[in-house]
Amino acid sequence: MVKLNRIYTRTGDDGTTGLGDGARRLKTDARVVAMGSVDEANAALGVARLFAEGAVDALLAQVQNDLFDLGADLAVPEDGQPKSWTPLRLDAQRVEALERAIDQYNSEMAPLSSFILPAGSPLSAHLHLARTITRRAERDCVALTQVAGEVVSAPVTTYLNRLSDLLFVLARHANDQGRADVLWVPGKV
């Protein structure tokens, strides 16, 4: 368990931050950027949860915990070196749980007949914002995989991809199960 007695350490004043394995990286490093985007997505979900209730709120709470696990996975790079502990890795079961939730909530709505705008109820709007931040986190993780020597666990990018899909479906669900979606009208003036 993590125990924080002091919030400020001054160790980041030089523009670096510590990873879970003790390594220091620049705050602009691709891994740190990806971790920051995941953290931002999690914070956006926290705001969305202000408007969520019941099963949706419980699902979002699980997702927030998953995102912390995902961040812990990113914080300890896979480097092939033995460690004195077992790093936390996101597993494929978490991806499967998202897929089940997508299928469940999507089955309750009529198919889309148009693109929709990220609007509607407060919960829907906040879920759409969290979805777009999650998409950025996914792009940042994919960009990290393109950096020589960097490895990202396969479930990480898959999870973020599915999570953005789930947030889209939940945003529609929050708009009276899609009946109150705000439709895009091409060329509307």
Tab-separated table of C-alpha atoms in Angstrom:
chain	number	residue	atom	x	y	z
A	1	MET	CA	0.000	0.000	0.000
A	2	VAL	CA	1.159	3.510	-0.782
A	3	LYS	CA	1.803	5.853	2.123
A	4	LEU	CA	2.365	9.556	1.448
A	5	ASN	CA	3.367	11.691	4.389
A	6	ARG	CA	4.679	14.598	2.336
A	7	ILE	CA	3.040	15.793	-0.844
A	8	TYR	CA	5.912	17.914	-2.091
A	9	THR	CA	9.361	16.384	-2.385
A	10	ARG	CA	11.149	18.993	-4.535
A	11	THR	CA	12.604	16.139	-6.622
A	12	GLY	CA	10.586	17.275	-9.645
A	13	ASP	CA	11.845	20.828	-9.538
A	14	ASP	CA	14.509	19.916	-12.093
A	15	GLY	CA	11.876	18.991	-14.703
A	16	THR	CA	11.977	15.241	-14.048
A	17	THR	CA	9.598	12.815	-12.408
A	18	GLY	CA	10.097	9.395	-10.882
A	19	LEU	CA	8.733	6.199	-12.391
A	20	GLY	CA	7.569	3.240	-10.334
A	21	ASP	CA	10.928	1.536	-10.772
A	22	GLY	CA	12.821	4.560	-9.408
A	23	ALA	CA	14.063	5.796	-12.792
A	24	ARG	CA	13.890	9.539	-13.423
A	25	ARG	CA	12.433	10.827	-16.694
A	26	LEU	CA	11.871	14.287	-18.092
A	27	LYS	CA	8.302	15.456	-17.610
A	28	THR	CA	8.106	15.770	-21.403
A	29	ASP	CA	9.170	12.120	-21.899
A	30	ALA	CA	6.698	10.088	-23.994
A	31	ARG	CA	6.012	7.681	-21.106
A	32	VAL	CA	5.307	10.503	-18.677
A	33	VAL	CA	3.059	12.202	-21.252
A	34	ALA	CA	1.075	8.971	-21.682
A	35	MET	CA	0.762	8.572	-17.919
A	36	GLY	CA	-0.464	12.169	-17.644
A	37	SER	CA	-3.130	11.645	-20.294
A	38	VAL	CA	-4.386	8.547	-18.491
A	39	ASP	CA	-4.517	10.548	-15.256
A	40	GLU	CA	-6.453	13.323	-17.021
A	41	ALA	CA	-8.956	10.797	-18.396
A	42	ASN	CA	-9.425	9.454	-14.876
A	43	ALA	CA	-10.037	12.952	-13.512
A	44	ALA	CA	-12.613	13.620	-16.245
A	45	LEU	CA	-14.400	10.424	-15.218
A	46	GLY	CA	-14.439	11.682	-11.639
A	47	VAL	CA	-16.305	14.774	-12.810
A	48	ALA	CA	-18.700	12.659	-14.910
A	49	ARG	CA	-19.457	10.562	-11.834
A	50	LEU	CA	-20.935	13.653	-10.162
A	51	PHE	CA	-23.901	13.091	-12.494
A	52	ALA	CA	-23.930	9.267	-12.561
A	53	GLU	CA	-26.026	6.971	-10.425
A	54	GLY	CA	-26.493	3.288	-9.702
A	55	ALA	CA	-24.938	0.760	-12.040
A	56	VAL	CA	-23.368	3.400	-14.301
A	57	ASP	CA	-21.652	5.056	-11.338
A	58	ALA	CA	-20.418	1.657	-10.102
A	59	LEU	CA	-19.078	0.853	-13.576
A	60	LEU	CA	-17.273	4.198	-13.793
A	61	ALA	CA	-15.805	3.635	-10.317
A	62	GLN	CA	-14.375	0.304	-11.532
A	63	VAL	CA	-12.998	2.012	-14.630
A	64	GLN	CA	-11.306	4.652	-12.481
A	65	ASN	CA	-9.622	1.900	-10.477
A	66	ASP	CA	-8.622	0.156	-13.715
A	67	LEU	CA	-7.068	3.397	-14.967
A	68	PHE	CA	-4.948	3.582	-11.810
A	69	ASP	CA	-3.811	0.014	-12.503
A	70	LEU	CA	-3.099	0.999	-16.109
A	71	GLY	CA	-1.069	3.978	-14.883
A	72	ALA	CA	0.891	1.694	-12.562
A	73	ASP	CA	1.570	-0.579	-15.538
A	74	LEU	CA	2.927	2.381	-17.524
A	75	ALA	CA	4.944	3.611	-14.523
A	76	VAL	CA	7.082	0.460	-14.470
A	77	PRO	CA	8.434	-0.073	-17.985
A	78	GLU	CA	8.855	-3.636	-19.198
A	79	ASP	CA	12.627	-3.816	-19.569
A	80	GLY	CA	13.325	-7.533	-19.216
A	81	GLN	CA	15.275	-6.925	-16.006
A	82	PRO	CA	14.422	-8.904	-12.867
A	83	LYS	CA	12.758	-6.919	-10.112
A	84	SER	CA	12.423	-7.604	-6.410
A	85	TRP	CA	8.637	-7.276	-6.788
A	86	THR	CA	6.019	-8.172	-9.356
A	87	PRO	CA	4.938	-5.046	-11.251
A	88	LEU	CA	1.206	-4.519	-11.594
A	89	ARG	CA	0.094	-5.220	-15.168
A	90	LEU	CA	-3.323	-4.648	-16.642
A	91	ASP	CA	-4.753	-7.947	-17.827
A	92	ALA	CA	-7.019	-8.940	-20.702
A	93	GLN	CA	-9.869	-9.687	-18.264
A	94	ARG	CA	-10.335	-5.952	-17.716
A	95	VAL	CA	-10.703	-5.480	-21.491
A	96	GLU	CA	-13.278	-8.290	-21.610
A	97	ALA	CA	-15.231	-6.639	-18.794
A	98	LEU	CA	-15.434	-3.446	-20.852
A	99	GLU	CA	-16.645	-5.399	-23.879
A	100	ARG	CA	-19.415	-7.007	-21.823
A	101	ALA	CA	-20.497	-3.592	-20.544
A	102	ILE	CA	-20.464	-2.131	-24.072
A	103	ASP	CA	-22.626	-4.989	-25.341
A	104	GLN	CA	-25.040	-4.676	-22.412
A	105	TYR	CA	-25.619	-0.918	-22.653
A	106	ASN	CA	-25.565	-0.802	-26.455
A	107	SER	CA	-28.219	-3.540	-26.706
A	108	GLU	CA	-30.678	-1.233	-24.910
A	109	MET	CA	-30.525	1.439	-27.646
A	110	ALA	CA	-31.644	1.757	-31.239
A	111	PRO	CA	-28.814	1.780	-33.802
A	112	LEU	CA	-27.409	5.140	-34.794
A	113	SER	CA	-28.858	6.759	-37.887
A	114	SER	CA	-26.545	9.785	-37.821
A	115	PHE	CA	-23.375	10.984	-36.190
A	116	ILE	CA	-24.060	12.631	-32.857
A	117	LEU	CA	-22.654	15.729	-31.253
A	118	PRO	CA	-20.969	15.488	-27.846
A	119	ALA	CA	-23.880	17.091	-26.032
A	120	GLY	CA	-27.162	16.393	-24.299
A	121	SER	CA	-27.443	15.730	-20.592
A	122	PRO	CA	-24.676	16.847	-18.212
A	123	LEU	CA	-23.602	13.205	-17.731
A	124	SER	CA	-23.503	12.635	-21.483
A	125	ALA	CA	-21.434	15.763	-22.129
A	126	HIS	CA	-18.934	14.831	-19.412
A	127	LEU	CA	-18.679	11.259	-20.692
A	128	HIS	CA	-17.974	12.575	-24.187
A	129	LEU	CA	-15.204	14.780	-22.764
A	130	ALA	CA	-13.740	11.796	-20.900
A	131	ARG	CA	-13.999	9.796	-24.161
A	132	THR	CA	-11.950	12.331	-26.113
A	133	ILE	CA	-9.309	12.503	-23.383
A	134	THR	CA	-9.198	8.686	-23.362
A	135	ARG	CA	-8.632	8.737	-27.129
A	136	ARG	CA	-5.674	11.086	-26.575
A	137	ALA	CA	-4.314	8.776	-23.881
A	138	GLU	CA	-4.565	5.918	-26.367
A	139	ARG	CA	-2.710	7.955	-29.030
A	140	ASP	CA	-0.028	8.861	-26.476
A	141	CYS	CA	0.433	5.189	-25.546
A	142	VAL	CA	0.679	4.215	-29.214
A	143	ALA	CA	3.229	7.004	-29.726
A	144	LEU	CA	5.194	5.586	-26.793
A	145	THR	CA	5.378	2.210	-28.558
A	146	GLN	CA	7.118	3.977	-31.447
A	147	VAL	CA	9.995	5.153	-29.242
A	148	ALA	CA	13.031	2.894	-29.512
A	149	GLY	CA	13.376	0.669	-26.446
A	150	GLU	CA	9.944	1.466	-25.018
A	151	VAL	CA	7.442	-1.329	-24.433
A	152	VAL	CA	3.788	-0.943	-23.531
A	153	SER	CA	1.781	-3.942	-22.363
A	154	ALA	CA	-0.659	-4.995	-25.091
A	155	PRO	CA	-3.753	-4.742	-22.851
A	156	VAL	CA	-2.985	-1.063	-22.167
A	157	THR	CA	-3.784	0.288	-25.629
A	158	THR	CA	-6.586	-2.233	-26.131
A	159	TYR	CA	-8.173	-1.187	-22.830
A	160	LEU	CA	-8.043	2.501	-23.752
A	161	ASN	CA	-9.551	1.763	-27.156
A	162	ARG	CA	-12.447	-0.181	-25.615
A	163	LEU	CA	-12.881	2.394	-22.874
A	164	SER	CA	-13.477	5.162	-25.400
A	165	ASP	CA	-16.099	2.924	-27.045
A	166	LEU	CA	-17.741	2.288	-23.674
A	167	LEU	CA	-17.802	5.998	-22.861
A	168	PHE	CA	-19.471	6.697	-26.216
A	169	VAL	CA	-22.148	4.091	-25.498
A	170	LEU	CA	-22.647	5.345	-21.926
A	171	ALA	CA	-22.925	8.947	-23.203
A	172	ARG	CA	-25.730	7.847	-25.522
A	173	HIS	CA	-27.323	5.872	-22.691
A	174	ALA	CA	-27.234	9.017	-20.532
A	175	ASN	CA	-29.232	10.795	-23.254
A	176	ASP	CA	-32.402	8.828	-22.524
A	177	GLN	CA	-30.912	5.670	-24.017
A	178	GLY	CA	-30.017	7.533	-27.203
A	179	ARG	CA	-33.475	9.053	-27.746
A	180	ALA	CA	-32.198	12.505	-26.696
A	181	ASP	CA	-28.913	12.361	-28.620
A	182	VAL	CA	-28.042	15.610	-30.364
A	183	LEU	CA	-27.691	14.706	-34.031
A	184	TRP	CA	-25.149	16.215	-36.372
A	185	VAL	CA	-26.792	18.054	-39.247
A	186	PRO	CA	-24.186	18.392	-42.030
A	187	GLY	CA	-23.932	21.946	-43.364
A	188	LYS	CA	-26.516	23.346	-40.947
A	189	VAL	CA	-26.480	27.129	-40.795
